[in-house]
Amino acid sequence: MASDAGGRPPAAGHPAALAPTTPGPGAPGAGTPASGPVRLAPRGCPRPLSEAYDVALLDLDGVVYVGSAAVPGAPEALRAAAGRGMRHAFVTNNAARTPAAIAAQLTGLGVPAAAADVVTSGQAAARLLAQRLPPGVRVLVVGGNGLRIALRERGLRPVSAFAERPAAVVQGFSPDLSYALLAEGALAVANGALFVAANADLTLPTARGAEMGNGSLVRAIAAATGQPPIVAGKPEPPLHAEAVDRTGARRPLVVGDRLDTDIEGAVRAGADSLLVLTGVSRPADVLLAPPSQRPAYLAADLSGLLEPHPQVDVADGAPRCGGWTARLDADSQRLTLAGSGAPIDGLRALCAAAWTAGGISAGLAGPALAELGLGR
């Protein structure tokens, strides 16, 4: 596949692309799905992604670590990508901890990181509030210490009680969140305080499985007051904007494990994205993804940063990638896969068949994926 003079992947409409997609990295005018064509196939890139993009905006849970353990191979892949010149920012919807605490955890897992390399939804929420409120205003924090520090950095005053007459309420995940603090927040919102949520993830991946996320807890205040929050975290734009601003990224690559937060956030921002299959979203989810959640690239794990990505081509109306050919028979409603090679190439071909058709049913995904040994 050809690349432009700068070695970037082809932009939308480039003859080397299977079908029009959103603009390429750093392209002016990149926007939401409503402002550009729908992605019909994963993108190819003739160079390793670590050389084609200047900054990886990496999600944490399910990408770099799960619980207290590193995703196998993730530290090694990130060190190798950094050695090739790719800078890293760790962008998390979890506002519970401070950037310094997260950086210390990453370093302990073998991923060199400083506090300045971490961008949290708490920081994005604090900026959002600072843009709407004068300095020194009281903000009731329904969450942890990470939110409080982020507010102070923006010149706002964190408080914990409705009696202190806060101008706003900001809610972020905290494993120690109590009913009493939720009640304080609800009273403030019911009496006119601006309501901001760091993120709206309904679940949080842990070593035990999916547990309640901030979005589930935010619904308590929203239900009690009838007031939905302004959301700062993925997939909403503020956190992506915060990450780009803090890193100075010119060609950012969003890397995540969730279609509904990481990838949708990238699509909304007009940024390219890499979905890794080490966390929440599974192969079947990718086949069924609506246009707003289709990644530019697919990889089994973060080693995908170190490799070129093959182009998906079409022969006789059937998408091909690597040694695999996918076909969707409209009459029999069967999605089939033939060939051999790397399973991830087969998944790329299947995505092209499913996305080009405008979507498929869940029942069609299973048999085709079984041939790749990818399960669901």
Tab-separated table of N, CA, C and O in Angstrom, residues 193-288:
chain	number	residue	atom	x	y	z
A	193	ALA	N	-26.733	23.473	41.415
A	193	ALA	CA	-25.304	23.360	41.138
A	193	ALA	C	-25.070	22.692	39.789
A	193	ALA	O	-25.791	21.766	39.402
A	194	LEU	N	-24.086	23.172	39.063
A	194	LEU	CA	-23.687	22.557	37.801
A	194	LEU	C	-23.211	21.132	38.078
A	194	LEU	O	-22.438	20.895	39.010
A	195	PHE	N	-23.640	20.171	37.282
A	195	PHE	CA	-23.326	18.763	37.519
A	195	PHE	C	-22.404	18.252	36.409
A	195	PHE	O	-22.781	18.247	35.228
A	196	VAL	N	-21.197	17.842	36.793
A	196	VAL	CA	-20.200	17.335	35.846
A	196	VAL	C	-19.751	15.953	36.305
A	196	VAL	O	-19.485	15.741	37.497
A	197	ALA	N	-19.674	15.012	35.370
A	197	ALA	CA	-19.158	13.674	35.671
A	197	ALA	C	-17.830	13.488	34.971
A	197	ALA	O	-17.669	13.859	33.806
A	198	ALA	N	-16.872	12.914	35.689
A	198	ALA	CA	-15.569	12.647	35.076
A	198	ALA	C	-15.713	11.664	33.924
A	198	ALA	O	-15.043	11.797	32.900
A	199	ASN	N	-16.569	10.668	34.077
A	199	ASN	CA	-16.831	9.711	32.999
A	199	ASN	C	-18.159	9.018	33.282
A	199	ASN	O	-18.715	9.140	34.369
A	200	ALA	N	-18.632	8.278	32.278
A	200	ALA	CA	-19.931	7.618	32.414
A	200	ALA	C	-19.839	6.123	32.129
A	200	ALA	O	-20.841	5.506	31.756
A	201	ASP	N	-18.664	5.515	32.319
A	201	ASP	CA	-18.527	4.071	32.121
A	201	ASP	C	-19.407	3.328	33.127
A	201	ASP	O	-19.254	3.505	34.342
A	202	LEU	N	-20.277	2.477	32.644
A	202	LEU	CA	-21.151	1.738	33.544
A	202	LEU	C	-20.397	0.669	34.327
A	202	LEU	O	-20.769	0.334	35.448
A	203	THR	N	-19.339	0.123	33.724
A	203	THR	CA	-18.570	-0.928	34.387
A	203	THR	C	-17.092	-0.580	34.417
A	203	THR	O	-16.611	0.263	33.650
A	204	LEU	N	-16.380	-1.266	35.288
A	204	LEU	CA	-14.937	-1.095	35.453
A	204	LEU	C	-14.304	-2.476	35.416
A	204	LEU	O	-14.662	-3.349	36.210
A	205	PRO	N	-13.344	-2.730	34.478
A	205	PRO	CA	-12.732	-4.061	34.428
A	205	PRO	C	-11.808	-4.290	35.616
A	205	PRO	O	-11.005	-3.423	35.964
A	206	THR	N	-11.941	-5.424	36.260
A	206	THR	CA	-11.063	-5.798	37.371
A	206	THR	C	-10.649	-7.249	37.188
A	206	THR	O	-11.162	-7.954	36.315
A	207	ALA	N	-9.734	-7.693	38.022
A	207	ALA	CA	-9.284	-9.082	37.947
A	207	ALA	C	-10.432	-10.048	38.245
A	207	ALA	O	-10.400	-11.218	37.832
A	208	ARG	N	-11.471	-9.592	38.956
A	208	ARG	CA	-12.624	-10.440	39.284
A	208	ARG	C	-13.704	-10.405	38.217
A	208	ARG	O	-14.652	-11.182	38.256
A	209	GLY	N	-13.577	-9.473	37.287
A	209	GLY	CA	-14.609	-9.289	36.275
A	209	GLY	C	-15.074	-7.846	36.255
A	209	GLY	O	-14.464	-6.963	36.881
A	210	ALA	N	-16.167	-7.578	35.548
A	210	ALA	CA	-16.684	-6.218	35.432
A	210	ALA	C	-17.429	-5.826	36.705
A	210	ALA	O	-18.385	-6.485	37.112
A	211	GLU	N	-16.980	-4.737	37.319
A	211	GLU	CA	-17.653	-4.200	38.506
A	211	GLU	C	-18.295	-2.858	38.162
A	211	GLU	O	-18.079	-2.306	37.083
A	212	MET	N	-19.081	-2.316	39.080
A	212	MET	CA	-19.765	-1.053	38.835
A	212	MET	C	-18.765	0.063	38.574
A	212	MET	O	-17.808	0.248	39.321
A	213	GLY	N	-19.015	0.814	37.513
A	213	GLY	CA	-18.188	1.963	37.194
A	213	GLY	C	-18.848	3.259	37.609
A	213	GLY	O	-19.959	3.277	38.149
A	214	ASN	N	-18.177	4.366	37.287
A	214	ASN	CA	-18.684	5.667	37.698
A	214	ASN	C	-20.043	5.972	37.084
A	214	ASN	O	-20.893	6.593	37.720
A	215	GLY	N	-20.252	5.516	35.859
A	215	GLY	CA	-21.532	5.799	35.214
A	215	GLY	C	-22.714	5.219	35.960
A	215	GLY	O	-23.795	5.819	35.999
A	216	SER	N	-22.522	4.050	36.572
A	216	SER	CA	-23.597	3.453	37.360
A	216	SER	C	-23.892	4.294	38.589
A	216	SER	O	-25.062	4.463	38.987
A	217	LEU	N	-22.855	4.843	39.196
A	217	LEU	CA	-23.033	5.652	40.403
A	217	LEU	C	-23.553	7.046	40.072
A	217	LEU	O	-24.340	7.627	40.842
A	218	VAL	N	-23.144	7.577	38.928
A	218	VAL	CA	-23.648	8.883	38.492
A	218	VAL	C	-25.161	8.844	38.326
A	218	VAL	O	-25.871	9.822	38.596
A	219	ARG	N	-25.666	7.694	37.893
A	219	ARG	CA	-27.106	7.583	37.666
A	219	ARG	C	-27.918	7.774	38.945
A	219	ARG	O	-29.098	8.128	38.885
A	220	ALA	N	-27.307	7.534	40.096
A	220	ALA	CA	-28.039	7.741	41.350
A	220	ALA	C	-28.398	9.213	41.523
A	220	ALA	O	-29.548	9.565	41.832
A	221	ILE	N	-27.421	10.100	41.309
A	221	ILE	CA	-27.689	11.534	41.439
A	221	ILE	C	-28.593	12.005	40.305
A	221	ILE	O	-29.525	12.793	40.512
A	222	ALA	N	-28.339	11.527	39.085
A	222	ALA	CA	-29.168	11.940	37.953
A	222	ALA	C	-30.627	11.522	38.155
A	222	ALA	O	-31.557	12.286	37.848
A	223	ALA	N	-30.845	10.305	38.671
A	223	ALA	CA	-32.204	9.828	38.890
A	223	ALA	C	-32.893	10.610	40.003
A	223	ALA	O	-34.091	10.916	39.922
A	224	ALA	N	-32.140	10.942	41.052
A	224	ALA	CA	-32.731	11.648	42.189
A	224	ALA	C	-33.085	13.094	41.866
A	224	ALA	O	-34.018	13.661	42.451
A	225	THR	N	-32.350	13.699	40.931
A	225	THR	CA	-32.529	15.125	40.651
A	225	THR	C	-33.182	15.410	39.300
A	225	THR	O	-33.630	16.540	39.059
A	226	GLY	N	-33.197	14.403	38.421
A	226	GLY	CA	-33.682	14.638	37.072
A	226	GLY	C	-32.725	15.444	36.228
A	226	GLY	O	-33.090	15.943	35.156
A	227	GLN	N	-31.478	15.569	36.676
A	227	GLN	CA	-30.495	16.389	35.988
A	227	GLN	C	-29.333	15.525	35.500
A	227	GLN	O	-28.521	15.064	36.303
A	228	PRO	N	-29.203	15.279	34.202
A	228	PRO	CA	-28.051	14.523	33.708
A	228	PRO	C	-26.791	15.379	33.771
A	228	PRO	O	-26.856	16.608	33.665
A	229	PRO	N	-25.634	14.742	33.932
A	229	PRO	CA	-24.394	15.513	34.027
A	229	PRO	C	-23.798	15.852	32.668
A	229	PRO	O	-24.126	15.227	31.652
A	230	ILE	N	-22.930	16.841	32.652
A	230	ILE	CA	-22.014	17.054	31.537
A	230	ILE	C	-20.855	16.080	31.753
A	230	ILE	O	-20.286	16.029	32.847
A	231	VAL	N	-20.506	15.293	30.743
A	231	VAL	CA	-19.487	14.255	30.901
A	231	VAL	C	-18.180	14.705	30.257
A	231	VAL	O	-18.167	15.152	29.105
A	232	ALA	N	-17.083	14.567	30.998
A	232	ALA	CA	-15.772	14.987	30.500
A	232	ALA	C	-14.991	13.856	29.863
A	232	ALA	O	-14.153	14.090	28.990
A	233	GLY	N	-15.216	12.618	30.309
A	233	GLY	CA	-14.389	11.498	29.876
A	233	GLY	C	-14.834	10.886	28.558
A	233	GLY	O	-15.832	11.274	27.954
A	234	LYS	N	-14.061	9.920	28.110
A	234	LYS	CA	-14.359	9.211	26.862
A	234	LYS	C	-15.758	8.586	26.918
A	234	LYS	O	-16.147	8.090	27.963
A	235	PRO	N	-16.519	8.638	25.822
A	235	PRO	CA	-16.146	9.089	24.486
A	235	PRO	C	-16.382	10.567	24.210
A	235	PRO	O	-16.282	10.990	23.056
A	236	GLU	N	-16.701	11.350	25.222
A	236	GLU	CA	-16.920	12.776	25.001
A	236	GLU	C	-15.595	13.467	24.680
A	236	GLU	O	-14.520	13.012	25.081
A	237	PRO	N	-15.638	14.611	23.976
A	237	PRO	CA	-14.409	15.242	23.493
A	237	PRO	C	-13.451	15.819	24.542
A	237	PRO	O	-12.247	15.891	24.278
A	238	PRO	N	-13.907	16.276	25.737
A	238	PRO	CA	-12.970	16.982	26.609
A	238	PRO	C	-11.702	16.210	26.978
A	238	PRO	O	-10.613	16.796	27.008
A	239	LEU	N	-11.786	14.907	27.265
A	239	LEU	CA	-10.590	14.175	27.678
A	239	LEU	C	-9.614	14.027	26.520
A	239	LEU	O	-8.391	14.155	26.705
A	240	HIS	N	-10.110	13.770	25.321
A	240	HIS	CA	-9.202	13.689	24.174
A	240	HIS	C	-8.504	15.029	23.950
A	240	HIS	O	-7.288	15.077	23.720
A	241	ALA	N	-9.263	16.120	24.040
A	241	ALA	CA	-8.674	17.446	23.862
A	241	ALA	C	-7.620	17.724	24.923
A	241	ALA	O	-6.558	18.313	24.636
A	242	GLU	N	-7.896	17.302	26.152
A	242	GLU	CA	-6.931	17.490	27.244
A	242	GLU	C	-5.639	16.731	26.950
A	242	GLU	O	-4.536	17.249	27.145
A	243	ALA	N	-5.763	15.498	26.457
A	243	ALA	CA	-4.586	14.676	26.177
A	243	ALA	C	-3.755	15.266	25.040
A	243	ALA	O	-2.519	15.322	25.116
A	244	VAL	N	-4.416	15.715	23.986
A	244	VAL	CA	-3.693	16.307	22.864
A	244	VAL	C	-3.006	17.599	23.297
A	244	VAL	O	-1.853	17.872	22.937
A	245	ASP	N	-3.700	18.400	24.101
A	245	ASP	CA	-3.122	19.664	24.563
A	245	ASP	C	-1.900	19.427	25.447
A	245	ASP	O	-0.878	20.106	25.308
A	246	ARG	N	-1.989	18.467	26.354
A	246	ARG	CA	-0.882	18.215	27.275
A	246	ARG	C	0.322	17.583	26.579
A	246	ARG	O	1.456	17.772	27.016
A	247	THR	N	0.102	16.817	25.529
A	247	THR	CA	1.206	16.137	24.852
A	247	THR	C	1.727	16.891	23.644
A	247	THR	O	2.831	16.612	23.165
A	248	GLY	N	0.943	17.838	23.121
A	248	GLY	CA	1.336	18.512	21.893
A	248	GLY	C	1.341	17.572	20.694
A	248	GLY	O	2.076	17.802	19.725
A	249	ALA	N	0.534	16.524	20.743
A	249	ALA	CA	0.515	15.523	19.668
A	249	ALA	C	0.060	16.149	18.357
A	249	ALA	O	-0.906	16.901	18.314
A	250	ARG	N	0.771	15.812	17.288
A	250	ARG	CA	0.381	16.251	15.946
A	250	ARG	C	-0.272	15.119	15.158
A	250	ARG	O	-1.097	15.358	14.294
A	251	ARG	N	0.142	13.886	15.446
A	251	ARG	CA	-0.441	12.715	14.789
A	251	ARG	C	-0.751	11.684	15.875
A	251	ARG	O	-0.076	10.658	15.992
A	252	PRO	N	-1.765	11.933	16.686
A	252	PRO	CA	-2.059	11.020	17.792
A	252	PRO	C	-2.723	9.731	17.314
A	252	PRO	O	-3.476	9.724	16.330
A	253	LEU	N	-2.423	8.647	18.002
A	253	LEU	CA	-3.090	7.369	17.786
A	253	LEU	C	-3.737	6.966	19.100
A	253	LEU	O	-3.047	6.745	20.101
A	254	VAL	N	-5.048	6.888	19.115
A	254	VAL	CA	-5.771	6.454	20.307
A	254	VAL	C	-5.707	4.931	20.378
A	254	VAL	O	-6.021	4.242	19.405
A	255	VAL	N	-5.301	4.393	21.535
A	255	VAL	CA	-5.170	2.950	21.710
A	255	VAL	C	-6.067	2.535	22.864
A	255	VAL	O	-5.924	3.035	23.991
A	256	GLY	N	-6.998	1.616	22.605
A	256	GLY	CA	-7.919	1.229	23.660
A	256	GLY	C	-8.465	-0.165	23.470
A	256	GLY	O	-8.207	-0.826	22.454
A	257	ASP	N	-9.233	-0.600	24.462
A	257	ASP	CA	-9.838	-1.936	24.435
A	257	ASP	C	-11.348	-1.885	24.384
A	257	ASP	O	-11.993	-2.930	24.341
A	258	ARG	N	-11.928	-0.673	24.404
A	258	ARG	CA	-13.391	-0.548	24.431
A	258	ARG	C	-13.862	0.241	23.228
A	258	ARG	O	-13.433	1.380	22.997
A	259	LEU	N	-14.786	-0.371	22.469
A	259	LEU	CA	-15.356	0.322	21.322
A	259	LEU	C	-16.197	1.523	21.743
A	259	LEU	O	-16.194	2.558	21.078
A	260	ASP	N	-16.922	1.395	22.860
A	260	ASP	CA	-17.884	2.420	23.242
A	260	ASP	C	-17.270	3.616	23.948
A	260	ASP	O	-17.960	4.620	24.148
A	261	THR	N	-16.008	3.536	24.331
A	261	THR	CA	-15.360	4.690	24.963
A	261	THR	C	-14.121	5.103	24.165
A	261	THR	O	-14.095	6.173	23.562
A	262	ASP	N	-13.106	4.253	24.140
A	262	ASP	CA	-11.847	4.605	23.474
A	262	ASP	C	-12.044	4.862	21.981
A	262	ASP	O	-11.623	5.903	21.460
A	263	ILE	N	-12.653	3.908	21.294
A	263	ILE	CA	-12.751	4.008	19.837
A	263	ILE	C	-13.787	5.051	19.431
A	263	ILE	O	-13.542	5.877	18.545
A	264	GLU	N	-14.939	5.062	20.087
A	264	GLU	CA	-15.936	6.086	19.756
A	264	GLU	C	-15.403	7.482	20.041
A	264	GLU	O	-15.655	8.422	19.279
A	265	GLY	N	-14.632	7.621	21.120
A	265	GLY	CA	-14.037	8.920	21.414
A	265	GLY	C	-13.082	9.360	20.318
A	265	GLY	O	-13.034	10.547	19.948
A	266	ALA	N	-12.299	8.423	19.780
A	266	ALA	CA	-11.379	8.755	18.695
A	266	ALA	C	-12.148	9.152	17.436
A	266	ALA	O	-11.790	10.119	16.749
A	267	VAL	N	-13.215	8.403	17.121
A	267	VAL	CA	-14.017	8.721	15.940
A	267	VAL	C	-14.604	10.119	16.065
A	267	VAL	O	-14.577	10.920	15.118
A	268	ARG	N	-15.116	10.448	17.240
A	268	ARG	CA	-15.702	11.782	17.438
A	268	ARG	C	-14.670	12.879	17.274
A	268	ARG	O	-14.982	13.980	16.794
A	269	ALA	N	-13.425	12.578	17.671
A	269	ALA	CA	-12.365	13.584	17.594
A	269	ALA	C	-11.683	13.612	16.236
A	269	ALA	O	-10.830	14.468	15.998
A	270	GLY	N	-12.027	12.673	15.346
A	270	GLY	CA	-11.381	12.625	14.055
A	270	GLY	C	-9.970	12.071	14.119
A	270	GLY	O	-9.143	12.356	13.248
A	271	ALA	N	-9.670	11.259	15.146
A	271	ALA	CA	-8.342	10.678	15.317
A	271	ALA	C	-8.360	9.206	14.925
A	271	ALA	O	-9.378	8.523	15.058
A	272	ASP	N	-7.229	8.694	14.458
A	272	ASP	CA	-7.108	7.269	14.182
A	272	ASP	C	-6.998	6.499	15.491
A	272	ASP	O	-6.540	7.040	16.514
A	273	SER	N	-7.393	5.221	15.444
A	273	SER	CA	-7.411	4.433	16.678
A	273	SER	C	-6.959	3.008	16.404
A	273	SER	O	-7.087	2.492	15.292
A	274	LEU	N	-6.439	2.387	17.440
A	274	LEU	CA	-6.047	0.977	17.436
A	274	LEU	C	-6.825	0.277	18.535
A	274	LEU	O	-6.716	0.652	19.707
A	275	LEU	N	-7.603	-0.739	18.162
A	275	LEU	CA	-8.293	-1.559	19.157
A	275	LEU	C	-7.439	-2.785	19.445
A	275	LEU	O	-7.047	-3.508	18.524
A	276	VAL	N	-7.150	-3.029	20.733
A	276	VAL	CA	-6.458	-4.245	21.146
A	276	VAL	C	-7.474	-5.156	21.831
A	276	VAL	O	-8.404	-4.688	22.491
A	277	LEU	N	-7.281	-6.457	21.660
A	277	LEU	CA	-8.263	-7.439	22.129
A	277	LEU	C	-7.879	-8.038	23.475
A	277	LEU	O	-8.087	-9.214	23.728
A	278	THR	N	-7.340	-7.214	24.360
A	278	THR	CA	-6.899	-7.688	25.672
A	278	THR	C	-7.826	-7.251	26.793
A	278	THR	O	-7.526	-7.503	27.965
A	279	GLY	N	-8.937	-6.597	26.442
A	279	GLY	CA	-9.810	-6.064	27.480
A	279	GLY	C	-11.268	-6.364	27.232
A	279	GLY	O	-11.663	-7.510	27.045
A	280	VAL	N	-12.084	-5.334	27.178
A	280	VAL	CA	-13.536	-5.488	27.195
A	280	VAL	C	-14.096	-5.944	25.854
A	280	VAL	O	-14.845	-6.916	25.778
A	281	SER	N	-13.794	-5.246	24.774
A	281	SER	CA	-14.401	-5.552	23.474
A	281	SER	C	-13.750	-6.780	22.853
A	281	SER	O	-12.526	-6.912	22.846
A	282	ARG	N	-14.592	-7.668	22.321
A	282	ARG	CA	-14.137	-8.928	21.772
A	282	ARG	C	-14.306	-8.942	20.246
A	282	ARG	O	-14.937	-8.039	19.684
A	283	PRO	N	-13.757	-9.954	19.568
A	283	PRO	CA	-13.840	-9.976	18.095
A	283	PRO	C	-15.251	-9.825	17.545
A	283	PRO	O	-15.466	-9.091	16.568
A	284	ALA	N	-16.227	-10.492	18.140
A	284	ALA	CA	-17.602	-10.365	17.637
A	284	ALA	C	-18.105	-8.934	17.761
A	284	ALA	O	-18.849	-8.451	16.904
A	285	ASP	N	-17.701	-8.248	18.826
A	285	ASP	CA	-18.116	-6.859	18.996
A	285	ASP	C	-17.603	-5.994	17.850
A	285	ASP	O	-18.285	-5.063	17.407
A	286	VAL	N	-16.383	-6.291	17.389
A	286	VAL	CA	-15.798	-5.503	16.308
A	286	VAL	C	-16.576	-5.716	15.016
A	286	VAL	O	-16.846	-4.774	14.263
A	287	LEU	N	-16.948	-6.956	14.726
A	287	LEU	CA	-17.733	-7.229	13.522
A	287	LEU	C	-19.068	-6.499	13.551
A	287	LEU	O	-19.569	-6.054	12.524
A	288	LEU	N	-19.655	-6.374	14.733
A	288	LEU	CA	-20.980	-5.768	14.875
A	288	LEU	C	-20.927	-4.269	15.118
A	288	LEU	O	-21.969	-3.626	15.274
